[in-house]
Coordinates of C-alpha atoms and ligand atoms in Angstrom, one line a residue:
X169 CA 24.9 7.8 43.6
X170 CA 23.1 10.9 44.9
X171 CA 19.5 11.9 44.5
X172 CA 20.3 15.2 43.0
X173 CA 21.9 13.6 40.0
X174 CA 18.5 12.3 38.8
X175 CA 17.0 14.5 36.1
X176 CA 13.3 14.5 35.3
X177 CA 11.7 14.7 31.9
X178 CA 8.3 14.9 30.6
X179 CA 7.2 12.4 27.8
X180 CA 6.4 13.9 24.7
X181 CA 2.6 14.3 24.6
X182 CA 2.1 11.6 22.1
X183 CA 4.0 9.1 24.1
X184 CA 1.7 10.0 27.1
X185 CA -1.3 9.4 25.1
X186 CA 0.2 6.0 24.0
X187 CA 1.1 5.0 27.5
X188 CA -2.4 5.9 28.7
X189 CA -3.9 3.6 26.2
X190 CA -1.2 0.8 26.7
X191 CA -1.8 1.0 30.5
X192 CA -5.4 1.5 30.8
X193 CA -7.1 0.0 27.7
X194 CA -5.3 -3.1 26.7
X195 CA -6.2 -6.1 28.7
X196 CA -5.6 -9.0 26.3
X197 CA -2.3 -10.5 24.9
X198 CA -0.2 -8.7 27.5
X199 CA 2.4 -11.2 26.7
X200 CA 3.5 -9.6 23.5
X201 CA 5.8 -7.3 25.6
X202 CA 8.3 -10.3 25.9
X203 CA 8.6 -10.5 22.1
X204 CA 8.8 -6.8 21.7
X205 CA 11.7 -6.6 24.2
X206 CA 13.4 -9.6 22.9
X207 CA 13.1 -8.0 19.4
X208 CA 14.8 -4.9 20.5
X209 CA 17.6 -6.7 22.3
X210 CA 18.2 -8.8 19.0
X211 CA 18.3 -5.7 17.0
X212 CA 20.8 -4.0 19.3
X213 CA 23.1 -7.1 19.2
X214 CA 22.8 -7.4 15.3
X215 CA 23.7 -3.6 15.1
X216 CA 26.8 -4.3 17.4
X217 CA 27.8 -7.3 15.3
X218 CA 28.0 -5.0 12.3
X219 CA 29.7 -2.3 14.2
X220 CA 32.4 -4.7 15.2
X221 CA 33.1 -5.3 11.7
X222 CA 33.5 -1.5 10.7
X223 CA 34.7 0.1 14.0
X224 CA 38.2 0.0 15.4
X225 CA 37.2 0.3 19.0
X226 CA 34.1 -1.1 20.6
X227 CA 33.6 -1.0 24.4
X228 CA 33.5 -4.4 26.1
X229 CA 34.5 -5.9 22.7
X230 CA 34.8 -9.4 24.3
X231 CA 31.1 -9.7 25.5
X232 CA 29.1 -12.5 24.0
X233 CA 26.5 -11.4 21.8
X234 CA 23.6 -12.9 23.5
X235 CA 20.3 -12.1 25.3
X236 CA 19.8 -13.1 29.0
X237 CA 16.3 -13.3 30.5
X238 CA 15.9 -13.6 34.2
X239 CA 12.6 -14.1 36.2
X240 CA 12.4 -13.5 39.9
X241 CA 9.1 -15.1 41.3
X242 CA 9.8 -13.7 44.7
X243 CA 10.5 -10.0 43.7
X244 CA 8.0 -10.2 40.9
X245 CA 10.3 -9.0 38.1
X246 CA 11.2 -9.8 34.6
X247 CA 14.6 -8.8 33.3
X248 CA 16.2 -8.7 30.0
X249 CA 19.8 -8.0 29.2
X250 CA 21.6 -7.8 26.0
X251 CA 25.1 -6.8 25.3
X252 CA 24.1 -4.9 22.2
X253 CA 24.8 -1.2 21.2
X254 CA 23.3 0.3 24.2
X255 CA 22.3 4.0 24.5
X256 CA 23.9 7.3 25.2
X257 CA 22.0 9.7 27.4
X258 CA 20.9 11.6 24.3
X259 CA 19.7 8.4 22.7
X260 CA 17.8 7.5 25.7
X261 CA 15.9 10.7 25.6
X262 CA 15.4 10.6 22.0
X263 CA 14.4 6.8 21.7
X264 CA 12.4 6.4 24.7
X265 CA 11.1 9.8 25.3
X266 CA 9.9 10.7 21.8
X267 CA 7.9 8.9 19.4
X268 CA 10.5 8.0 16.9
X269 CA 9.3 4.5 16.2
X270 CA 6.9 4.4 13.1
X271 CA 4.9 1.5 14.5
X272 CA 3.9 3.6 17.6
X273 CA 2.9 6.4 15.4
X274 CA 0.8 4.3 13.0
X275 CA -0.8 2.7 16.1
X276 CA -2.0 6.3 17.5
X277 CA -3.1 7.3 14.1
X278 CA -5.2 4.1 13.6
X279 CA -6.8 4.9 17.0
X280 CA -7.5 8.5 16.0
X281 CA -9.2 7.2 12.9
X282 CA -11.7 5.2 14.9
X283 CA -9.8 1.9 15.3
X284 CA -10.5 -0.1 18.3
X285 CA -7.6 -0.1 20.8
X286 CA -6.8 -3.6 21.4
X287 CA -4.5 -6.5 20.5
X288 CA -5.5 -6.4 16.9
X289 CA -4.3 -2.7 16.3
X290 CA -1.2 -3.4 18.6
X291 CA -0.6 -6.4 16.7
X292 CA -0.7 -4.6 13.4
X293 CA 1.7 -2.0 14.3
X294 CA 3.5 -3.0 17.4
X295 CA 4.3 -0.4 20.3
X296 CA 7.6 -1.8 20.8
X297 CA 9.3 -0.8 24.1
X298 CA 6.2 0.7 25.6
X299 CA 4.4 -2.4 25.7
X300 CA 6.4 -3.2 28.8
X301 CA 4.0 -0.8 30.4
X302 CA 1.1 -3.1 29.9
X303 CA 2.5 -5.3 32.9
X304 CA 4.8 -2.9 34.8
X305 CA 4.6 -1.1 37.9
X306 CA 7.9 0.5 36.8
X307 CA 10.5 -0.1 34.0
X308 CA 14.1 0.7 34.8
X309 CA 16.7 0.7 31.9
X310 CA 20.5 0.3 32.7
X311 CA 22.6 1.0 29.7
X312 CA 25.9 1.8 28.4
X313 CA 26.7 2.7 24.7
X314 CA 29.3 0.9 22.8
X315 CA 31.2 4.1 22.1
X316 CA 34.3 4.0 24.0
X317 CA 34.1 7.2 25.8
X318 CA 30.3 6.9 26.7
X319 CA 29.1 6.7 30.4
X320 CA 26.5 4.3 32.0
X321 CA 22.9 5.6 32.7
X322 CA 19.8 4.6 34.4
X323 CA 16.4 5.5 32.9
X324 CA 13.0 4.8 35.0
X325 CA 9.6 5.4 34.6
X326 CA 6.3 4.2 36.0
X327 CA 4.5 5.2 32.8
X328 CA 2.6 8.1 33.9
X329 CA 3.8 11.5 32.6
X330 CA 7.5 11.5 33.2
X331 CA 10.7 9.5 33.4
X332 CA 14.2 10.1 35.1
X333 CA 17.6 9.7 33.9
X334 CA 20.7 9.5 36.1
X335 CA 24.3 8.3 35.8
X336 CA 24.9 4.8 36.6
X337 CA 28.5 3.5 37.3
X338 CA 29.9 0.2 36.4
X339 CA 27.6 -0.9 33.5
X340 CA 28.5 -3.3 31.0
X341 CA 28.0 -2.5 27.3
X342 CA 24.2 -2.8 26.1
X343 CA 20.9 -2.6 28.0
X344 CA 19.5 -4.4 31.0
X345 CA 15.8 -3.7 31.3
X346 CA 14.1 -4.6 34.6
X347 CA 10.3 -4.8 34.5
X348 CA 8.7 -4.6 37.9
X349 CA 5.4 -6.5 37.4
X350 CA 2.2 -5.4 38.6
X351 CA 0.2 -7.7 40.9
X352 CA -2.1 -8.9 37.9
X353 CA 1.0 -9.6 35.8
X354 CA 2.9 -11.6 38.2
X355 CA 2.7 -14.7 35.8
X356 CA 5.5 -13.2 33.8
X357 CA 7.9 -13.7 36.7
X358 CA 7.6 -17.4 36.2
X359 CA 10.2 -19.0 34.0
X360 CA 7.7 -21.5 32.5
X361 CA 5.3 -18.9 31.2
X362 CA 8.2 -17.0 29.6
X363 CA 9.5 -20.2 28.0
X364 CA 6.1 -21.0 26.5
X365 CA 5.8 -17.5 25.2
X366 CA 9.1 -17.8 23.5
X367 CA 8.9 -21.3 22.3
X368 CA 8.5 -20.9 18.7
X369 CA 9.6 -17.4 18.3
X370 CA 13.0 -17.7 19.8
X371 CA 14.0 -20.1 17.1
X372 CA 14.4 -17.1 14.8
X373 CA 16.1 -14.7 16.9
X374 CA 19.4 -14.8 15.3
X375 CA 21.4 -14.4 18.7
X376 CA 21.4 -17.1 21.6
X377 CA 18.7 -16.5 24.2
X378 CA 19.2 -17.7 27.9
X379 CA 16.5 -18.0 30.4
X380 CA 17.8 -18.1 33.8
X381 CA 21.1 -19.1 32.6
X382 CA 19.7 -22.0 30.3
X383 CA 20.0 -21.8 26.6
X384 CA 16.4 -21.9 25.0
X385 CA 17.1 -21.5 21.4
X386 CA 19.3 -22.8 18.6
X387 CA 20.3 -20.0 16.2
X388 CA 19.4 -20.6 12.6
X389 CA 19.2 -18.7 9.5
X390 CA 16.1 -20.2 8.1
X391 CA 16.5 -18.6 4.7
X392 CA 19.7 -20.6 4.1
X393 CA 18.0 -23.9 4.6
X394 CA 16.3 -26.0 2.2
X395 CA 12.7 -25.4 1.5
X396 CA 11.5 -28.9 2.1
X397 CA 12.9 -28.9 5.6
X398 CA 10.9 -26.0 6.8
X399 CA 7.3 -26.2 7.8
X400 CA 4.7 -23.6 7.2
X401 CA 4.5 -22.8 10.9
X402 CA 8.3 -22.1 11.0
X403 CA 8.0 -19.7 8.1
X404 CA 5.0 -17.9 9.7
X405 CA 6.9 -17.7 13.1
X406 CA 9.9 -16.4 11.2
X407 CA 7.8 -13.7 9.5
X408 CA 6.3 -12.6 12.8
X409 CA 9.9 -12.3 14.2
X410 CA 11.4 -10.7 11.2
X411 CA 8.5 -8.3 10.4
X412 CA 7.6 -7.8 14.2
X413 CA 4.2 -8.8 13.0
X414 CA 1.2 -10.7 14.5
X415 CA -0.6 -11.9 11.4
X416 CA 0.2 -14.8 9.1
X417 CA 1.8 -13.7 5.7
X418 CA -0.5 -14.0 2.7
X419 CA 2.4 -15.0 0.4
X420 CA 5.9 -16.1 0.8
X421 CA 8.6 -16.6 -1.7
X422 CA 11.7 -18.5 -0.7
X423 CA 14.3 -18.9 -3.5
X424 CA 18.1 -19.1 -4.0
X425 CA 20.0 -18.3 -7.1
X426 CA 23.8 -18.5 -8.1
X427 CA 23.7 -16.1 -11.0
X428 CA 24.2 -13.3 -11.7
X429 CA 24.5 -13.1 -7.8
X430 CA 24.7 -15.6 -5.0
X431 CA 21.4 -14.9 -3.3
X432 CA 19.2 -16.5 -0.7
X433 CA 16.0 -14.5 -0.3
X434 CA 12.9 -15.2 1.9
X435 CA 10.1 -12.5 1.1
X436 CA 6.7 -12.2 2.7
X437 CA 3.5 -10.3 1.7
X438 CA 1.6 -9.4 4.8
X439 CA -2.1 -10.2 5.3
X440 CA -3.1 -6.5 5.4
X441 CA -2.2 -3.3 3.8
X442 CA -2.2 -0.6 6.3
X443 CA -1.9 2.1 3.5
X444 CA -5.1 1.0 2.1
X445 CA -6.8 2.1 5.4
X446 CA -5.4 5.5 4.7
X447 CA -2.7 5.2 7.4
X448 CA 0.8 6.7 7.1
X449 CA 3.3 5.2 4.6
X450 CA 4.7 1.8 5.2
X451 CA 8.5 1.9 5.8
X452 CA 10.4 -0.7 3.7
X453 CA 10.9 -4.1 5.6
X454 CA 13.2 -6.4 3.8
X455 CA 16.6 -6.8 5.6
X456 CA 19.9 -7.1 3.9
X457 CA 22.3 -9.8 5.0
X458 CA 25.7 -11.2 3.8
X459 CA 26.4 -14.7 4.9
X460 CA 24.1 -14.4 7.9
X461 CA 25.5 -11.0 9.0
X462 CA 23.0 -8.3 8.9
X463 CA 24.2 -5.4 6.9
X464 CA 21.2 -3.4 7.1
X465 CA 17.9 -4.0 8.8
X466 CA 15.7 -1.6 6.6
X467 CA 17.6 -0.3 3.6
X468 CA 15.6 2.2 1.7
X469 CA 17.1 1.8 -1.5
X470 CA 17.5 -2.1 -2.0
X471 CA 14.0 -2.6 -3.7
X472 CA 12.1 0.0 -5.5
X473 CA 9.8 2.1 -3.3
X474 CA 6.6 0.5 -4.6
X475 CA 7.8 -2.7 -3.1
X476 CA 7.9 -1.3 0.4
X477 CA 5.1 -3.8 1.5
X478 CA 7.4 -6.6 1.4
X479 CA 8.8 -8.1 4.6
X480 CA 11.8 -10.6 4.8
X481 CA 15.5 -11.2 4.2
X482 CA 17.8 -11.0 1.3
X483 CA 21.2 -12.6 1.9
X484 CA 23.7 -11.9 -0.9
X485 CA 27.1 -13.5 -0.7
X486 CA 28.6 -11.1 -3.2
X487 CA 28.2 -7.9 -1.1
X488 CA 31.1 -6.5 0.9
X489 CA 30.1 -6.2 4.6
X490 CA 30.9 -2.5 4.8
X491 CA 28.9 -1.6 1.6
X492 CA 29.1 2.0 0.8
X493 CA 26.5 3.7 -1.3
X494 CA 29.1 6.4 -2.3
X495 CA 31.1 4.0 -4.3
X496 CA 29.9 3.4 -7.8
X497 CA 30.9 -0.2 -7.7
X498 CA 28.7 -0.9 -4.5
X499 CA 25.9 1.2 -5.7
X500 CA 25.7 -0.8 -8.9
X501 CA 26.0 -4.1 -7.1
X502 CA 22.9 -3.1 -4.8
X503 CA 20.9 -2.0 -7.9
X504 CA 21.6 -5.3 -9.6
X505 CA 20.5 -7.1 -6.6
X506 CA 17.4 -5.0 -6.3
X507 CA 16.5 -5.6 -9.9
X508 CA 17.0 -9.4 -9.6
X509 CA 14.8 -9.7 -6.4
X510 CA 12.1 -7.4 -7.8
X511 CA 11.9 -9.4 -11.2
X512 CA 11.8 -12.7 -9.3
X513 CA 9.0 -11.4 -7.2
X514 CA 7.1 -10.3 -10.1
X515 CA 7.5 -13.6 -11.7
X516 CA 6.2 -15.1 -8.6
X517 CA 3.2 -13.1 -8.5
X518 CA 2.3 -13.7 -12.2
X519 CA 2.6 -17.6 -11.4
X520 CA 0.3 -17.2 -8.2
X521 CA -2.3 -15.3 -10.4
X522 CA -2.5 -18.1 -12.7
X523 CA -2.2 -21.0 -10.3
X524 CA -4.5 -19.6 -7.6
X525 CA -6.6 -17.0 -9.2
X526 CA -8.8 -16.5 -6.1
X527 CA -6.0 -15.8 -3.7
X528 CA -4.3 -13.5 -6.2
X529 CA -7.7 -11.5 -6.4
X530 CA -7.7 -11.2 -2.6
X531 CA -4.1 -10.0 -2.9
X532 CA -4.9 -7.6 -5.6
X533 CA -7.7 -6.1 -3.9
X534 CA -5.6 -5.3 -0.8
X535 CA -2.3 -4.4 -2.5
X536 CA -3.1 -3.2 -6.0
X537 CA -2.2 0.3 -5.1
X538 CA 1.5 -0.6 -5.0
X539 CA 1.5 -2.3 -8.4
X540 CA -0.2 0.7 -9.9
X541 CA 2.3 3.0 -8.1
X542 CA 5.2 0.9 -9.7
X543 CA 3.5 1.5 -13.3
X544 CA 3.2 5.3 -12.7
X545 CA 6.5 6.1 -11.1
X546 CA 8.9 4.1 -13.1
X547 CA 9.5 2.4 -16.5
X548 CA 11.5 -0.3 -15.1
X549 CA 9.1 -3.0 -14.4
X550 CA 6.1 -1.6 -16.5
X551 CA 5.5 -4.6 -18.6
X552 CA 5.4 -7.4 -16.1
X553 CA 3.4 -5.1 -13.7
X554 CA 0.8 -4.4 -16.3
X555 CA 0.4 -8.1 -16.7
X556 CA -0.7 -8.1 -13.0
X557 CA -3.3 -5.6 -13.3
X558 CA -7.0 -6.7 -12.9
X559 CA -10.1 -4.9 -14.2
X560 CA -13.9 -5.6 -14.5
X561 CA -15.0 -6.0 -18.1
X562 CA -18.0 -6.3 -20.3
X563 CA -16.9 -9.8 -20.9
X564 CA -16.7 -11.1 -17.4
X565 CA -19.6 -11.2 -15.0
X566 CA -20.1 -8.6 -12.4
X567 CA -17.6 -9.3 -9.4
X568 CA -15.0 -10.9 -11.5
X569 CA -12.0 -9.3 -13.0
X570 CA -9.7 -10.0 -15.9
X571 CA -6.1 -9.1 -16.8
X572 CA -4.7 -7.6 -20.0
X573 CA -3.2 -10.7 -21.3
X574 CA -6.6 -12.6 -21.2
X575 CA -8.2 -9.5 -22.8
X576 CA -5.6 -9.7 -25.7
X577 CA -6.3 -13.4 -26.1
X578 CA -9.9 -12.8 -26.6
X579 CA -9.4 -10.0 -29.1
X580 CA -10.7 -10.8 -32.7
X581 CA -8.0 -10.7 -35.2
X582 CA -9.0 -7.4 -36.8
X583 CA -9.2 -5.5 -33.4
X584 CA -5.9 -3.4 -33.0
X585 CA -6.7 -1.5 -29.8
X586 CA -7.5 -2.4 -26.2
X587 CA -10.5 -0.5 -24.9
X588 CA -11.4 0.7 -21.5
X589 CA -13.8 3.0 -20.0
X590 CA -13.5 4.6 -16.4
X591 CA -16.0 5.9 -14.1
X592 CA -17.3 5.5 -10.7
X593 CA -18.9 2.1 -10.8
X594 CA -19.7 -0.7 -13.2
X595 CA -23.4 0.1 -13.2
X596 CA -22.9 3.8 -14.1
X597 CA -20.5 2.8 -17.0
X598 CA -23.0 0.1 -18.2
X599 CA -26.0 2.3 -18.3
X600 CA -24.0 5.2 -20.2
X601 CA -24.0 5.5 -24.0
X602 CA -20.3 4.7 -24.5
X603 CA -20.5 1.0 -24.6
X604 CA -23.3 0.6 -27.5
X605 CA -20.9 0.7 -30.3
X606 CA -18.7 -1.9 -28.6
X607 CA -21.6 -4.1 -27.5
X608 CA -23.1 -4.1 -30.7
X609 CA -19.9 -5.4 -32.4
X610 CA -19.1 -7.8 -29.6
X611 CA -15.9 -5.9 -28.6
X612 CA -14.7 -6.1 -25.0
X613 CA -14.3 -3.1 -22.9
X614 CA -12.4 -3.1 -19.6
X615 CA -14.3 -1.2 -16.9
X616 CA -12.1 0.9 -14.7
X617 CA -13.7 1.7 -11.4
X618 CA -10.6 2.6 -9.2
X619 CA -9.9 6.3 -9.5
X620 CA -6.3 5.9 -9.9
X621 CA -6.9 3.5 -13.0
X622 CA -6.9 6.4 -15.7
X623 CA -3.6 7.4 -14.5
X624 CA -2.2 4.0 -14.8
X625 CA -3.5 3.6 -18.4
X626 CA -2.1 7.1 -19.2
X627 CA 1.3 5.8 -18.1
X628 CA 1.1 2.5 -19.7
X629 CA -0.1 3.7 -23.1
X630 CA 0.0 0.3 -24.5
X631 CA 0.1 -3.5 -23.6
X632 CA 1.7 -6.1 -25.8
X633 CA 2.2 -3.7 -28.5
X634 CA -1.7 -2.6 -28.6
X635 CA -2.7 0.9 -27.6
X636 CA -5.0 1.3 -24.7
X637 CA -7.7 3.5 -25.7
X638 CA -10.4 5.2 -23.7
X639 CA -13.9 4.3 -25.2
X640 CA -15.2 7.7 -24.6
X641 CA -12.6 9.2 -26.8
X642 CA -13.5 10.9 -30.2
X643 CA -12.2 9.4 -33.3
X644 CA -12.1 5.6 -32.3
X645 CA -11.5 3.1 -34.9
X646 CA -14.8 1.4 -34.3
X647 CA -16.4 0.5 -37.7
X648 CA -19.8 1.6 -38.6
X649 CA -22.5 0.1 -36.6
X650 CA -26.2 0.5 -36.5
X651 CA -29.0 -1.8 -36.9
X652 CA -30.9 -1.1 -40.0
X653 CA -34.1 -2.4 -38.3
X654 CA -34.1 0.4 -36.1
X655 CA -35.2 2.9 -38.8
X656 CA -33.9 5.0 -41.5
X657 CA -31.2 7.5 -41.0
X658 CA -31.9 11.1 -41.5
X659 CA -31.0 12.1 -45.1
X660 CA -27.6 13.6 -45.5
X661 CA -28.6 17.1 -46.4
X662 CA -31.1 17.3 -43.5
X663 CA -28.6 15.8 -41.3
X664 CA -25.9 18.6 -42.2
X665 CA -28.5 21.2 -41.8
X666 CA -29.4 19.8 -38.3
X667 CA -25.7 19.8 -37.3
X668 CA -25.2 23.4 -38.4
X669 CA -28.3 24.4 -36.5
X670 CA -27.0 22.6 -33.3
X671 CA -23.7 24.2 -33.8
X672 CA -25.1 27.6 -33.9
X673 CA -27.3 26.8 -30.8
X674 CA -24.5 25.4 -28.6
X675 CA -21.7 27.6 -29.8
X676 CA -18.3 27.4 -28.2
X677 CA -19.4 24.5 -25.9
X678 CA -18.8 21.9 -28.8
X679 CA -15.9 21.6 -30.8
X680 CA -17.6 19.7 -33.6
X681 CA -20.9 18.2 -34.3
X682 CA -21.3 15.1 -36.5
X683 CA -23.4 12.1 -37.2
X684 CA -22.4 9.2 -35.1
X685 CA -21.4 5.6 -36.3
X686 CA -21.2 4.3 -32.7
X687 CA -24.6 4.7 -31.2
X688 CA -27.5 2.3 -31.3
X689 CA -30.0 3.0 -28.4
X690 CA -29.0 6.6 -27.4
X691 CA -29.8 9.7 -29.5
X692 CA -26.6 11.5 -29.0
X693 CA -23.1 11.3 -27.3
X694 CA -20.5 13.8 -25.9
X695 CA -17.0 12.6 -26.6
X696 CA -13.8 13.8 -25.1
X697 CA -11.5 15.2 -28.0
X698 CA -8.3 13.3 -28.3
X699 CA -5.6 14.4 -25.9
X700 CA -8.1 16.1 -23.5
X701 CA -8.2 15.3 -19.8
X702 CA -10.7 12.6 -18.9
X703 CA -13.8 13.3 -16.8
X704 CA -12.5 10.8 -14.2
X705 CA -9.2 12.5 -13.9
X706 CA -10.9 15.9 -13.7
X707 CA -13.0 14.6 -10.9
X708 CA -10.1 13.3 -9.1
X709 CA -8.0 16.4 -9.3
X710 CA -11.0 18.3 -8.2
X711 CA -11.5 16.1 -5.2
X712 CA -7.8 16.6 -4.3
X713 CA -8.5 20.4 -4.6
X714 CA -6.0 20.7 -7.5
X715 CA -6.6 23.5 -10.1
X716 CA -8.5 22.0 -12.9
X717 CA -8.5 23.8 -16.2
X718 CA -11.8 24.9 -17.6
X719 CA -13.6 22.0 -19.4
X720 CA -12.6 21.9 -23.0
X721 CA -15.2 21.8 -25.8
X722 CA -16.4 18.4 -26.4
X723 CA -17.3 16.6 -29.7
X724 CA -21.0 16.0 -30.1
X725 CA -22.2 13.1 -32.2
X726 CA -25.8 12.3 -33.2
X727 CA -27.6 9.0 -33.8
X728 CA -29.3 9.8 -37.1
X729 CA -31.4 6.7 -36.7
X730 CA -33.0 7.7 -33.6
X731 CA -36.6 8.8 -33.2
X732 CA -35.7 11.9 -31.1
X733 CA -33.2 13.2 -33.7
X734 CA -35.9 12.8 -36.4
X735 CA -38.4 14.7 -34.3
X736 CA -36.0 17.6 -33.4
X737 CA -35.2 17.9 -37.1
X738 CA -38.8 18.4 -37.8
X739 CA -39.3 20.6 -34.8
X740 CA -36.9 23.1 -35.6
X741 CA -38.9 24.2 -38.6
X742 CA -42.3 24.0 -37.0
X743 CA -41.6 25.3 -33.3
X744 CA -38.1 26.5 -33.2
X745 CA -38.4 27.8 -29.5
X746 CA -39.3 24.4 -28.5
X747 CA -36.6 22.8 -30.7
X748 CA -33.9 25.1 -28.9
X749 CA -35.2 23.5 -25.5
X750 CA -34.9 20.1 -26.9
X751 CA -31.4 20.6 -28.4
X752 CA -30.2 22.1 -25.2
X753 CA -31.5 19.3 -23.1
X754 CA -30.1 16.7 -25.4
X755 CA -26.7 18.2 -25.2
X756 CA -26.8 18.4 -21.3
X757 CA -27.9 14.7 -21.1
X758 CA -24.8 13.8 -23.2
X759 CA -22.6 15.9 -20.8
X760 CA -24.2 14.2 -17.8
X761 CA -23.7 10.7 -19.2
X762 CA -19.9 11.7 -19.9
X763 CA -19.5 12.9 -16.2
X764 CA -18.7 16.3 -17.6
X765 CA -21.8 18.4 -16.5
X766 CA -20.5 20.9 -14.1
X767 CA -23.7 22.4 -12.7
X768 CA -27.0 20.9 -13.3
X769 CA -29.2 23.6 -11.8
X770 CA -29.9 25.6 -15.1
X771 CA -31.4 22.3 -16.5
X772 CA -34.3 22.4 -13.9
X773 CA -36.1 25.4 -15.5
X774 CA -35.7 23.9 -18.9
X775 CA -37.1 20.6 -18.0
X776 CA -39.9 22.2 -16.3
X777 CA -40.9 24.0 -19.4
X778 CA -40.5 20.8 -21.5
X779 CA -42.7 19.0 -19.0
X780 CA -45.2 21.7 -19.3
X781 CA -45.2 21.4 -23.1
X782 CA -45.7 17.7 -22.9
X783 CA -48.5 17.9 -20.3
X784 CA -50.3 20.5 -22.4
X785 CA -50.1 18.2 -25.5
X786 CA -51.3 15.3 -23.6
X787 CA -54.4 17.1 -22.2
X788 CA -55.1 19.0 -25.4
X789 CA -55.6 15.8 -27.3
Ligands
ADP889 P1 11.5 0.1 17.6 O1 12.3 -0.9 18.4 O2 10.5 -0.5 16.8 O3 12.2 1.3 16.9 P2 10.9 0.9 20.3 O4 9.8 1.8 20.8 O5 10.7 -0.6 20.7 O6 10.7 0.9 18.8 O7 12.4 1.4 20.6 C1 12.7 2.6 20.3 C2 14.0 2.6 20.2 O8 14.8 2.5 21.3 C3 14.8 1.8 19.3 O9 14.6 2.0 17.9 C4 16.1 1.8 19.7 O10 16.9 2.7 19.0 C5 16.1 1.9 21.2 N1 16.1 0.7 21.9 C6 15.1 0.0 22.4 N2 15.6 -1.1 23.0 C7 16.9 -1.1 22.9 C8 18.0 -1.9 23.3 N3 17.9 -3.1 24.1 N4 19.3 -1.6 23.0 C9 19.6 -0.4 22.3 N5 18.6 0.4 22.0 C10 17.3 0.1 22.2

């Protein structure tokens, strides 16, 4: 092979950055590179196994589907060989020269957002092949694709800015990766060290692994075994293998079914939700098998999108191995399978929520965005998903939550609607005027503090046949309240005159003014007319820089028993100029409580004038 045939390529900028971190900043848990390379080899073999079922000619068809590891203590090398699908020249450039792998991209992004480079971040996202550079002076990949007319290639890099590719004659199918270890990493040239790294992990690699010619694992499809034979530790190791993860799963669901489809499934919920940290979208992670044969590693369309946080395996005997989404029959089968799995998982969550509420709350705190997404984006699972929602509520103490089913079970017989109020925090909601009518009647109100909750309520509309109603809406069916001990209401005629006067003062800003039957302690309240966009939704859209329509006129209600309203009524005859200021301020206060006041500045002048009046009064007396 002549030197001139070698071609030099620059790594993509992002890969250079990644390599720089991998080489210079990661000192702990270097051993993860072994698992990463074994995972890649196993993937390549699984893909080949599948190709053998669908392709007529596969190069080197007779080779065993296994992984061979060799350590050479004298040369200081670690070598891993698989007879998997291999790579063509284009694939080498694409796969090992650019950042195609989503884990690496998420890793870089997490770093940009201020994460600490280290085992925990690598653990969360994995940097795959590039992890070899944590221990390598150089990495050489010999490869030949399964494609009959392909050629052999050699790829080599020392992890600095570039890599080389040149033709390599006489290659077997698959990949052989030779890692020339640095002085500090010489331990990985020892068989015992490698054996101990792979001790648990290798049990779940679905192909045989040999270390220096000796078999080190027995291949087993853990999902086909019976639950009582499997230890927690085995499950956790399998999760780490399958999800290429480093945490322990938060939940697992292992089940089998015979009807309507023959299924063995093993599903996991990870500990963390990277989407919650604002990182890029997670890719779906449940693999599809038929009788132990991998059909597709990460099918996009097996489960609904909002279940993309699940990891694990679904093995369905009724699927054809060469499943085709183009045929109606196969598509229908996949849909059915997806429905069965989703329903079973939702049932599982519901059981967990009642059996172990605290664990469920922790799950909910981390993963509720997916459940909410499921409600907002499709009808299919709305009812069971709604059951899984949790909210703060006027009935449960601060810091605790409740579900819709529990709310309904506490509803008095004559209450027909479920009430909720949304706002930035529990404190803000409790100090506003909206809860008064409900509190005084002992009606529970759910307190929604997640900014997406109003959209969820909007999509749901009802639960268990009971409408979900915002407590700051006009026209609620809350019966007359009011404590007679708090004073007499303004007589009807005076009340009407006061309302007319205020309507003239406030003009188009109010749609209607009327006496309130819902207030106890507050003098007045601004209500969103039915069908109008809620203050919470307006704020969110604005924050997302969406065009928000001008605020609609609100409905304004007065508490006719309140001292301030009585005073205002008297004042409008004795000092109308002052009454106007009070009327305006009363209205702005109500808008502020509703979260609808757009610009508080004009209020300052007015308040100063009112303060001056008050001070003058006090000093005159
Ligand atoms: P990931 O495996 O998570 O996609 P990696 O960075 O580890 O990311 O690998 C990038 C790509 O290189 C893989 O997606 C695969 O296409 C290819 N690759 C890596 N190792 C092998 C191998 N042993 N055989 C064939 N292709 C491989």
